[in-house]
Short mmCIF file of C-alpha atoms in Angstrom, two decimals:
data_model
loop_
_atom_site.label_atom_id
_atom_site.label_comp_id
_atom_site.label_asym_id
_atom_site.label_seq_id
_atom_site.Cartn_x
_atom_site.Cartn_y
_atom_site.Cartn_z
CA MET A 1 37.79 -3.27 40.72
CA ALA A 2 34.47 -2.08 39.33
CA ILE A 3 31.69 -1.27 41.77
CA LYS A 4 28.79 -3.72 41.81
CA THR A 5 27.30 -3.57 45.31
CA ILE A 6 26.16 -0.45 47.17
CA SER A 7 24.85 0.41 50.64
CA VAL A 8 23.18 3.72 51.31
CA ILE A 9 22.92 5.81 54.48
CA GLY A 10 19.78 7.93 54.43
CA SER A 11 16.23 7.59 53.11
CA GLY A 12 15.24 11.16 52.20
CA ASN A 13 14.33 12.61 48.81
CA LEU A 14 17.80 12.39 47.30
CA ALA A 15 18.47 8.89 48.70
CA THR A 16 15.13 7.68 47.29
CA HIS A 17 15.79 8.95 43.76
CA LEU A 18 19.44 7.90 43.76
CA VAL A 19 18.79 4.38 45.07
CA LYS A 20 16.03 3.77 42.51
CA ALA A 21 18.24 4.97 39.65
CA LEU A 22 21.14 2.73 40.79
CA TYR A 23 18.82 -0.27 41.21
CA ASN A 24 17.32 0.29 37.74
CA HIS A 25 20.85 0.27 36.30
CA HIS A 26 21.62 -3.17 37.76
CA PHE A 27 23.62 -2.24 40.82
CA THR A 28 22.90 -4.46 43.82
CA ILE A 29 21.64 -2.41 46.77
CA LYS A 30 22.77 -4.35 49.85
CA SER A 31 21.32 -2.31 52.71
CA ILE A 32 19.71 1.01 53.50
CA PHE A 33 20.22 2.80 56.80
CA SER A 34 17.84 5.19 58.47
CA ARG A 35 17.55 6.02 62.18
CA ASN A 36 13.86 5.36 61.58
CA ILE A 37 13.68 1.68 60.58
CA HIS A 38 10.23 2.20 59.03
CA ASN A 39 11.64 4.76 56.56
CA ALA A 40 14.56 2.48 55.75
CA GLY A 41 12.11 -0.39 55.19
CA MET A 42 9.86 1.59 52.82
CA LEU A 43 12.77 2.32 50.49
CA ALA A 44 14.62 -1.01 50.96
CA GLU A 45 11.50 -2.95 49.94
CA LYS A 46 11.46 -1.24 46.54
CA VAL A 47 15.02 -2.21 45.68
CA ASN A 48 15.29 -5.62 47.33
CA ALA A 49 17.68 -4.37 50.06
CA ARG A 50 17.93 -4.94 53.81
CA PRO A 51 16.79 -2.05 56.03
CA VAL A 52 18.96 -1.25 59.08
CA SER A 53 18.81 1.37 61.81
CA VAL A 54 22.31 0.83 63.24
CA ILE A 55 25.35 1.85 61.18
CA ARG A 56 27.48 -1.19 62.08
CA GLU A 57 24.74 -3.49 60.72
CA LEU A 58 25.19 -2.08 57.19
CA ALA A 59 26.06 -4.94 54.83
CA PRO A 60 29.57 -4.76 53.33
CA ALA A 61 29.47 -3.27 49.83
CA ASP A 62 31.87 -1.89 47.21
CA LEU A 63 30.45 1.61 47.68
CA LEU A 64 28.93 3.32 50.73
CA ILE A 65 26.93 6.46 49.95
CA ILE A 66 26.28 8.91 52.82
CA CYS A 67 23.12 10.62 51.70
CA THR A 68 22.09 12.58 54.80
CA THR A 69 21.83 16.25 55.77
CA ASP A 70 25.17 18.05 55.50
CA SER A 71 25.55 18.47 59.25
CA ALA A 72 25.30 14.71 59.91
CA ILE A 73 28.03 13.63 57.48
CA ALA A 74 31.05 13.97 59.80
CA GLU A 75 29.46 12.05 62.65
CA ILE A 76 28.11 9.27 60.38
CA SER A 77 31.53 8.99 58.74
CA SER A 78 33.25 8.51 62.11
CA GLN A 79 31.04 5.48 62.79
CA ILE A 80 31.96 3.72 59.55
CA ILE A 81 34.87 1.27 59.65
CA SER A 82 35.37 0.00 56.14
CA GLU A 83 37.89 -0.22 53.29
CA SER A 84 35.07 0.31 50.79
CA LEU A 85 34.81 3.54 48.82
CA VAL A 86 32.89 5.96 51.09
CA VAL A 87 31.28 9.02 49.45
CA HIS A 88 28.90 11.81 50.43
CA THR A 89 26.45 13.71 48.21
CA SER A 90 26.77 17.24 49.58
CA GLY A 91 27.53 20.34 47.51
CA SER A 92 28.83 22.42 50.37
CA THR A 93 30.89 19.85 52.31
CA PRO A 94 34.54 19.31 51.34
CA VAL A 95 35.71 15.82 50.45
CA SER A 96 38.21 16.08 53.32
CA VAL A 97 35.45 15.45 55.88
CA LEU A 98 35.82 11.78 54.88
CA ASN A 99 39.64 11.60 55.04
CA CYS A 100 39.68 9.19 57.97
CA HIS A 101 38.86 6.54 55.35
CA LYS A 102 41.26 4.81 52.99
CA ASN A 103 39.01 5.31 49.95
CA PHE A 104 36.70 8.29 49.77
CA GLY A 105 35.02 10.75 47.47
CA VAL A 106 31.95 12.82 46.56
CA LEU A 107 29.00 12.16 44.24
CA TYR A 108 27.07 15.45 44.01
CA PRO A 109 23.81 15.58 42.04
CA PHE A 110 23.10 19.17 41.01
CA GLN A 111 19.35 19.24 41.34
CA THR A 112 16.61 19.76 43.91
CA PHE A 113 14.56 16.66 44.57
CA SER A 114 10.97 16.20 45.57
CA LYS A 115 9.74 12.89 46.97
CA PHE A 116 6.57 13.24 44.90
CA ALA A 117 7.67 14.37 41.46
CA GLU A 118 8.95 11.69 39.12
CA LEU A 119 12.45 12.43 37.94
CA ASP A 120 14.54 11.45 34.94
CA PHE A 121 17.86 10.88 36.73
CA SER A 122 19.70 10.52 33.42
CA LYS A 123 19.31 14.30 32.99
CA VAL A 124 20.67 15.24 36.44
CA PRO A 125 24.25 16.58 36.20
CA LEU A 126 26.56 14.65 38.56
CA PHE A 127 29.85 16.05 39.87
CA VAL A 128 32.45 13.63 41.22
CA GLU A 129 35.63 13.87 43.29
CA ALA A 130 37.79 11.18 44.90
CA ASN A 131 41.01 10.78 46.90
CA ASN A 132 42.91 9.14 44.03
CA ALA A 133 42.68 8.42 40.30
CA ASN A 134 41.56 4.83 40.75
CA ASN A 135 38.68 5.73 43.06
CA LEU A 136 37.71 8.58 40.75
CA GLN A 137 37.54 6.13 37.85
CA ARG A 138 35.38 3.67 39.84
CA LEU A 139 33.02 6.47 40.97
CA LYS A 140 32.77 7.83 37.43
CA GLN A 141 31.66 4.41 36.19
CA VAL A 142 28.79 4.42 38.68
CA ALA A 143 27.85 8.01 37.82
CA ASP A 144 28.02 7.39 34.06
CA ALA A 145 25.63 4.46 34.47
CA ILE A 146 22.84 6.62 35.89
CA SER A 147 23.44 10.09 34.35
CA GLY A 148 24.29 11.42 30.91
CA SER A 149 26.22 14.34 32.41
CA VAL A 150 29.19 13.54 34.69
CA GLU A 151 32.08 15.91 35.46
CA GLU A 152 34.99 15.92 37.86
CA LEU A 153 34.88 18.92 40.23
CA ASP A 154 37.02 19.76 43.27
CA SER A 155 35.58 20.75 46.65
CA GLU A 156 36.14 24.48 46.24
CA SER A 157 34.45 24.62 42.83
CA ARG A 158 31.62 22.42 44.10
CA LEU A 159 31.01 24.90 46.93
CA LYS A 160 30.86 27.71 44.34
CA LEU A 161 28.40 25.70 42.25
CA HIS A 162 26.23 25.18 45.33
CA LEU A 163 26.47 28.86 46.28
CA SER A 164 25.43 29.90 42.76
CA ALA A 165 22.29 27.79 43.11
CA VAL A 166 21.54 29.43 46.47
CA PHE A 167 21.54 32.85 44.77
CA ALA A 168 19.75 31.80 41.57
CA CYS A 169 17.06 29.66 43.21
CA ASN A 170 16.77 30.01 46.99
CA PHE A 171 17.29 33.78 46.95
CA SER A 172 15.19 34.52 43.86
CA ASN A 173 12.38 32.54 45.50
CA HIS A 174 12.69 34.70 48.61
CA MET A 175 12.45 37.83 46.41
CA TYR A 176 9.07 36.41 45.27
CA THR A 177 8.09 35.94 48.93
CA ILE A 178 8.91 39.55 49.84
CA ALA A 179 7.00 40.72 46.74
CA LYS A 180 3.95 38.71 47.86
CA ASP A 181 4.08 40.24 51.35
CA ILE A 182 4.30 43.77 49.91
CA LEU A 183 1.34 43.12 47.59
CA GLN A 184 -0.66 41.76 50.51
CA GLU A 185 -0.21 45.09 52.33
CA ALA A 186 -1.93 46.76 49.35
CA ASN A 187 -4.60 44.02 49.19
CA LEU A 188 -3.33 42.94 45.78
CA PRO A 189 -3.01 39.29 44.67
CA PHE A 190 0.38 37.63 44.06
CA SER A 191 -0.97 36.38 40.71
CA LEU A 192 -0.41 39.91 39.31
CA LEU A 193 3.30 38.99 39.20
CA ASN A 194 2.91 35.62 37.44
CA HIS A 195 3.70 36.84 33.97
CA LEU A 196 6.64 39.04 35.04
CA ILE A 197 8.22 36.25 37.12
CA GLU A 198 8.02 33.71 34.31
CA GLU A 199 9.19 36.24 31.72
CA THR A 200 12.22 37.23 33.86
CA ALA A 201 13.30 33.59 34.29
CA TYR A 202 12.68 32.84 30.61
CA ARG A 203 14.75 35.80 29.41
CA ALA A 204 17.72 35.02 31.69
CA VAL A 205 17.81 31.38 30.62
CA ASN A 206 17.30 32.05 26.93
CA SER A 207 19.77 34.93 26.68
CA GLY A 208 22.32 33.12 28.85
CA ASN A 209 23.22 36.57 30.17
CA PRO A 210 20.97 37.93 32.94
CA ALA A 211 23.08 41.11 33.35
CA LYS A 212 21.98 42.16 29.87
CA CYS A 213 18.32 41.60 30.79
CA GLN A 214 18.48 43.81 33.91
CA THR A 215 15.63 46.33 34.14
CA GLY A 216 14.27 48.57 36.90
CA PRO A 217 15.12 51.80 38.73
CA ALA A 218 18.58 50.69 39.98
CA VAL A 219 20.04 49.92 36.56
CA ARG A 220 18.54 53.21 35.29
CA LYS A 221 20.08 54.94 38.34
CA ASN A 222 16.71 56.56 39.06
CA MET A 223 17.60 57.81 42.55
CA ASN A 224 14.21 59.40 43.01
CA VAL A 225 12.40 56.08 42.69
CA LEU A 226 15.02 54.31 44.82
CA GLY A 227 14.37 56.89 47.54
CA ASN A 228 10.58 56.45 47.37
CA HIS A 229 10.95 52.68 47.64
CA GLN A 230 13.35 52.94 50.57
CA ASP A 231 10.93 55.24 52.43
CA LEU A 232 8.16 52.71 51.88
CA LEU A 233 10.33 49.99 53.44
CA ALA A 234 11.12 52.01 56.59
CA ALA A 235 8.94 49.72 58.73
CA ASN A 236 11.03 46.68 57.76
CA PRO A 237 14.75 47.40 58.26
CA LEU A 238 15.83 43.98 56.95
CA TRP A 239 13.97 44.39 53.65
CA GLN A 240 15.29 47.97 53.46
CA LYS A 241 18.87 46.67 53.77
CA ILE A 242 18.23 44.03 51.12
CA TYR A 243 16.76 46.71 48.84
CA THR A 244 19.77 49.00 49.35
CA PHE A 245 22.49 46.38 48.87
CA VAL A 246 20.88 44.63 45.90
CA SER A 247 20.34 48.02 44.22
CA ASP A 248 23.99 48.96 44.94
CA SER A 249 25.12 45.63 43.48
CA ILE A 250 23.00 46.17 40.34
CA MET A 251 24.59 49.62 39.88
CA GLU A 252 28.08 48.19 40.49
CA SER A 253 27.54 45.40 37.92
CA GLU A 254 26.30 47.93 35.40
CA GLU A 255 29.36 50.12 35.93
CA LYS A 256 31.72 47.17 35.61
CA SER A 257 30.14 45.96 32.37
CA HIS A 258 30.13 49.44 30.82
CA GLY A 259 33.42 50.64 32.26
CA THR A 260 31.95 53.94 33.46
CA LEU A 261 33.58 53.86 36.89
CA MET B 1 -17.52 64.12 28.10
CA ALA B 2 -16.01 60.92 26.74
CA ILE B 3 -12.41 61.02 25.55
CA LYS B 4 -11.96 60.77 21.80
CA THR B 5 -8.70 62.57 21.01
CA ILE B 6 -5.29 61.94 22.61
CA SER B 7 -1.80 63.48 22.45
CA VAL B 8 1.19 61.61 23.80
CA ILE B 9 4.48 62.87 25.27
CA GLY B 10 7.23 60.31 24.74
CA SER B 11 8.18 57.76 22.08
CA GLY B 12 9.85 54.95 24.06
CA ASN B 13 8.78 51.31 24.46
CA LEU B 14 5.70 52.01 26.56
CA ALA B 15 4.58 54.98 24.43
CA THR B 16 4.94 52.88 21.28
CA HIS B 17 2.79 50.00 22.56
CA LEU B 18 0.24 52.28 24.21
CA VAL B 19 -0.22 54.56 21.20
CA LYS B 20 -0.67 51.59 18.85
CA ALA B 21 -3.27 50.00 21.14
CA LEU B 22 -5.20 53.29 21.44
CA TYR B 23 -5.07 53.87 17.67
CA ASN B 24 -6.29 50.31 17.00
CA HIS B 25 -9.25 50.97 19.31
CA HIS B 26 -10.35 54.03 17.32
CA PHE B 27 -8.98 56.83 19.42
CA THR B 28 -7.64 59.73 17.37
CA ILE B 29 -3.96 60.34 18.12
CA LYS B 30 -3.47 64.08 17.51
CA SER B 31 0.25 64.53 18.13
CA ILE B 32 3.31 62.80 19.54
CA PHE B 33 6.09 64.67 21.29
CA SER B 34 9.72 63.63 21.52
CA ARG B 35 12.78 65.83 22.05
CA ASN B 36 14.13 63.91 19.07
CA ILE B 37 11.79 64.79 16.18
CA HIS B 38 12.94 61.73 14.23
CA ASN B 39 11.72 59.38 17.02
CA ALA B 40 8.44 61.28 17.25
CA GLY B 41 8.06 61.00 13.48
CA MET B 42 8.68 57.23 13.39
CA LEU B 43 5.81 56.59 15.78
CA ALA B 44 3.50 59.37 14.56
CA GLU B 45 3.62 58.01 11.02
CA LYS B 46 2.17 54.67 12.18
CA VAL B 47 -0.88 56.23 13.80
CA ASN B 48 -1.55 59.14 11.51
CA ALA B 49 -0.45 61.75 14.11
CA ARG B 50 1.64 64.92 13.96
CA PRO B 51 5.18 64.67 15.38
CA VAL B 52 6.39 67.61 17.50
CA SER B 53 9.57 68.35 19.43
CA VAL B 54 8.31 71.35 21.40
CA ILE B 55 5.71 70.82 24.14
CA ARG B 56 3.66 73.94 23.32
CA GLU B 57 3.17 72.68 19.75
CA LEU B 58 1.22 69.63 21.01
CA ALA B 59 -2.24 69.63 19.41
CA PRO B 60 -5.13 70.15 21.85
CA ALA B 61 -6.73 66.82 22.78
CA ASP B 62 -9.19 65.43 25.35
CA LEU B 63 -6.38 63.45 27.01
CA LEU B 64 -2.64 64.17 27.34
CA ILE B 65 -0.52 61.16 28.32
CA ILE B 66 2.96 61.84 29.77
CA CYS B 67 4.81 58.68 28.90
CA THR B 68 8.41 59.56 29.76
CA THR B 69 10.97 58.47 32.36
CA ASP B 70 9.76 59.05 35.93
CA SER B 71 12.26 61.81 36.59
CA ALA B 72 11.06 63.92 33.63
CA ILE B 73 7.36 63.95 34.58
CA ALA B 74 7.39 66.98 36.91
CA GLU B 75 9.27 69.20 34.48
CA ILE B 76 7.17 68.16 31.46
CA SER B 77 4.02 68.73 33.50
CA SER B 78 5.08 72.27 34.38
CA GLN B 79 5.31 73.12 30.66
CA ILE B 80 1.76 71.99 29.88
CA ILE B 81 -0.97 74.61 30.04
CA SER B 82 -4.24 72.84 29.33
CA GLU B 83 -7.66 72.08 30.78
CA SER B 84 -7.51 68.61 29.21
CA LEU B 85 -7.14 65.52 31.38
CA VAL B 86 -3.37 65.15 31.95
CA VAL B 87 -2.09 61.73 33.11
CA HIS B 88 1.26 60.00 33.62
CA THR B 89 2.06 56.28 33.34
CA SER B 90 4.51 55.81 36.23
CA GLY B 91 4.17 53.21 38.98
CA SER B 92 6.36 55.01 41.48
CA THR B 93 5.28 58.63 40.98
CA PRO B 94 2.32 59.93 43.00
CA VAL B 95 -0.64 61.46 41.16
CA SER B 96 0.01 64.69 43.10
CA VAL B 97 2.99 65.53 40.86
CA LEU B 98 0.33 66.67 38.35
CA ASN B 99 -1.78 68.72 40.76
CA CYS B 100 -0.99 72.04 39.09
CA HIS B 101 -3.57 70.94 36.50
CA LYS B 102 -7.36 71.16 36.77
CA ASN B 103 -7.88 67.58 35.54
CA PHE B 104 -5.27 64.94 36.21
CA GLY B 105 -4.69 61.26 36.85
CA VAL B 106 -2.56 58.15 36.31
CA LEU B 107 -2.79 55.31 33.79
CA TYR B 108 -0.26 52.65 34.94
CA PRO B 109 0.33 49.55 32.80
CA PHE B 110 1.77 46.78 34.97
CA GLN B 111 4.13 45.16 32.51
CA THR B 112 7.63 45.48 31.13
CA PHE B 113 7.75 46.42 27.49
CA SER B 114 10.21 45.64 24.76
CA LYS B 115 10.24 47.61 21.53
CA PHE B 116 10.82 44.39 19.61
CA ALA B 117 8.44 41.84 21.10
CA GLU B 118 4.83 41.96 19.89
CA LEU B 119 2.44 42.45 22.76
CA ASP B 120 -1.23 41.71 23.36
CA PHE B 121 -2.17 44.90 25.21
CA SER B 122 -5.61 43.51 26.07
CA LYS B 123 -3.85 41.27 28.61
CA VAL B 124 -1.83 44.04 30.30
CA PRO B 125 -3.38 44.97 33.69
CA LEU B 126 -4.02 48.74 33.86
CA PHE B 127 -4.32 50.66 37.13
CA VAL B 128 -6.03 54.07 37.10
CA GLU B 129 -6.32 57.02 39.48
CA ALA B 130 -7.74 60.52 38.96
CA ASN B 131 -8.41 63.74 40.88
CA ASN B 132 -12.20 63.30 40.86
CA ALA B 133 -14.91 60.76 40.08
CA ASN B 134 -15.73 62.23 36.69
CA ASN B 135 -12.11 62.12 35.47
CA LEU B 136 -11.74 58.60 36.88
CA GLN B 137 -14.79 57.53 34.87
CA ARG B 138 -13.41 59.07 31.66
CA LEU B 139 -9.98 57.50 32.17
CA LYS B 140 -11.55 54.10 32.93
CA GLN B 141 -13.41 54.23 29.60
CA VAL B 142 -10.12 54.68 27.76
CA ALA B 143 -8.43 51.90 29.78
CA ASP B 144 -11.36 49.49 29.33
CA ALA B 145 -11.16 49.99 25.56
CA ILE B 146 -7.58 48.68 25.35
CA SER B 147 -7.30 46.22 28.29
CA GLY B 148 -9.45 43.47 29.75
CA SER B 149 -8.12 44.18 33.25
CA VAL B 150 -8.62 47.69 34.70
CA GLU B 151 -8.60 48.56 38.41
CA GLU B 152 -8.60 51.75 40.43
CA LEU B 153 -5.51 52.06 42.65
CA ASP B 154 -4.29 54.96 44.78
CA SER B 155 -0.72 56.31 44.64
CA GLU B 156 0.49 54.53 47.78
CA SER B 157 -0.79 51.12 46.67
CA ARG B 158 0.60 51.72 43.18
CA LEU B 159 4.04 52.37 44.69
CA LYS B 160 3.74 49.07 46.60
CA LEU B 161 2.76 47.26 43.40
CA HIS B 162 5.79 48.73 41.66
CA LEU B 163 8.08 47.84 44.57
CA SER B 164 6.80 44.25 44.55
CA ALA B 165 7.79 43.97 40.88
CA VAL B 166 11.26 45.33 41.68
CA PHE B 167 11.77 42.49 44.18
CA ALA B 168 10.13 39.75 42.11
CA CYS B 169 11.71 40.65 38.77
CA ASN B 170 14.57 43.14 38.93
CA PHE B 171 16.09 41.62 42.08
CA SER B 172 15.53 37.97 41.15
CA ASN B 173 17.27 38.76 37.85
CA HIS B 174 20.22 40.21 39.74
CA MET B 175 20.40 37.01 41.83
CA TYR B 176 20.85 35.19 38.48
CA THR B 177 23.63 37.66 37.57
CA ILE B 178 25.51 37.05 40.84
CA ALA B 179 25.08 33.28 40.33
CA LYS B 180 26.57 33.56 36.83
CA ASP B 181 29.58 35.51 38.15
CA ILE B 182 30.20 32.90 40.88
CA LEU B 183 29.99 30.05 38.34
CA GLN B 184 32.41 31.89 36.08
CA GLU B 185 34.99 31.90 38.89
CA ALA B 186 34.77 28.09 38.91
CA ASN B 187 34.85 27.95 35.08
CA LEU B 188 31.33 26.54 35.02
CA PRO B 189 28.65 27.56 32.49
CA PHE B 190 25.52 29.51 33.52
CA SER B 191 23.43 26.96 31.61
CA LEU B 192 23.88 24.55 34.56
CA LEU B 193 21.28 26.69 36.36
CA ASN B 194 18.69 26.75 33.56
CA HIS B 195 16.51 23.98 34.90
CA LEU B 196 16.64 25.18 38.52
CA ILE B 197 15.79 28.79 37.57
CA GLU B 198 12.79 27.78 35.47
CA GLU B 199 11.61 25.25 38.06
CA THR B 200 11.82 27.85 40.87
CA ALA B 201 9.74 30.38 38.90
CA TYR B 202 7.25 27.69 37.84
CA ARG B 203 6.72 26.43 41.40
CA ALA B 204 6.21 29.92 42.87
CA VAL B 205 3.68 30.86 40.19
CA ASN B 206 1.81 27.56 40.28
CA SER B 207 1.65 27.25 44.05
CA GLY B 208 0.78 30.95 44.47
CA ASN B 209 2.84 30.76 47.67
CA PRO B 210 6.62 31.08 47.24
CA ALA B 211 7.25 30.93 51.02
CA LYS B 212 6.03 27.32 50.97
CA CYS B 213 8.45 26.50 48.13
CA GLN B 214 11.51 27.87 49.95
CA THR B 215 14.48 25.48 49.93
CA GLY B 216 18.19 25.83 50.76
CA PRO B 217 20.49 26.11 53.78
CA ALA B 218 18.85 29.23 55.30
CA VAL B 219 15.36 27.73 55.61
CA ARG B 220 16.94 24.54 57.03
CA LYS B 221 18.95 26.75 59.43
CA ASN B 222 22.12 24.91 58.38
CA MET B 223 24.54 27.36 60.00
CA ASN B 224 27.55 25.33 58.93
CA VAL B 225 26.74 25.75 55.23
CA LEU B 226 25.84 29.42 55.74
CA GLY B 227 29.28 29.92 57.31
CA ASN B 228 31.09 28.17 54.42
CA HIS B 229 29.24 30.29 51.88
CA GLN B 230 29.98 33.50 53.77
CA ASP B 231 33.68 32.65 53.91
CA LEU B 232 33.67 32.07 50.16
CA LEU B 233 32.17 35.55 49.64
CA ALA B 234 34.83 37.33 51.75
CA ALA B 235 36.37 38.93 48.65
CA ASN B 236 33.08 40.62 47.75
CA PRO B 237 31.67 42.46 50.80
CA LEU B 238 28.53 43.60 48.94
CA TRP B 239 27.57 40.05 47.92
CA GLN B 240 28.41 38.88 51.45
CA LYS B 241 25.99 41.45 52.90
CA ILE B 242 23.29 40.40 50.42
CA TYR B 243 23.89 36.75 51.37
CA THR B 244 23.63 37.53 55.10
CA PHE B 245 20.53 39.71 54.97
CA VAL B 246 18.59 37.54 52.51
CA SER B 247 19.41 34.46 54.61
CA ASP B 248 18.29 36.33 57.77
CA SER B 249 15.07 37.34 56.03
CA ILE B 250 14.40 33.72 54.93
CA MET B 251 14.86 32.55 58.53
CA GLU B 252 12.64 35.36 59.82
CA SER B 253 9.86 34.48 57.32
CA GLU B 254 10.08 30.83 58.28
CA GLU B 255 9.79 31.68 61.99
CA LYS B 256 6.81 33.95 61.38
CA SER B 257 4.95 31.34 59.36
CA HIS B 258 5.63 28.55 61.86
CA GLY B 259 5.34 30.57 65.05
CA THR B 260 8.58 29.17 66.43
CA LEU B 261 10.01 32.46 67.64
#
């Protein structure tokens, strides 16, 4: 049976964008849960739904979407008693966390969301998983309605996808943060790096092969420079460790790709 | 005495761009050295200079620019016997490596160079240092002629500037490489990350404050997700260490900026 009605647990950035996209594609949003009834009300008002702050007051619906922080999913799930299809939206949580239900799955949008920026949901890749072929089909229909890019992906691969984004985005951003702190020590502005940061991202994306774009003292195996940099980092052992292991990993990648081991 | 004539040691990417910019701004390029006379000849031809493959055959000039790999600077320097101003172009090599000369300094362009891409040298920030005020003045005149952004910077600050670029560019690029390898294990294309990579770089540059843009499980202190990711990395101890220490550093930065220690 095709999904027509949906209730949503959560009212954060992802819930907001997801609920609006579903509403705009003619799904009926029955109710929206948030522990803070004011937050639930703000979002519910926009999509003609009923706000609730107690799980058991959620209106029955064909699909229940748990759209909370990862650590809250298991506990929320245990409070839901329903034969509806119950899904979560987490990249790093296995589908099995919901296996106390008869019908369950995952609807993972691969994108970071900001409450403020407008977003074209049709361009957000969605990855789906479900406990059987029928539920997968029903979930795919919902996903296809709101996004132009829908793929099936199991829990292990989804965790890898999430981990790849942690390296490519969260960790690269922290490299910028360390760079800013180092510049500050020399009374130099972060804006000096603007061009290099944008150029590095542009080259990786446009080549499709960041390993081939690698520059710097590690890939050149310039041990003299590596030593000078490590000395400079002596006052910050954590940054020194990061410097050492990332440099080692760059050298290891280089050796693998050129077979010079 | 203002600098009018220049000889250059090296014929790589940086030497090529630098020599062309100097030639276009009416400096006389006397000779260009490369161990490979063919490479020296290719570049010399473009700027009406004499190619040489032996250091002592370099034509006398007001300024000698050592534009080689960092590790070759000391040895090249020891072969030069001249009262001319002798400078190198390295970010991570102290000016003192040239202190066997009477007149010496550094001309450091803060930019990565590709032999193929055209480059507007007037937009490349140049950082200068010299052994006395007179030489600094002479070097600044040369730098001002080819770039709109020239600053004095001592060797220690220059090393910090170089180190900041290693984190912001070389290391962020390696984070992309690790991400690509992880995706490959799940048979997923690197292009899935295109939007997130560009968005992360854009936000850091446009906010001027990457720490404020930090997202992901570490900054949310989601220890459950951190544990799942670490388990997934068990087969690659080097990546696991990078994951642990970068996550620790993100948490440490967050605590410092919010005073929640």
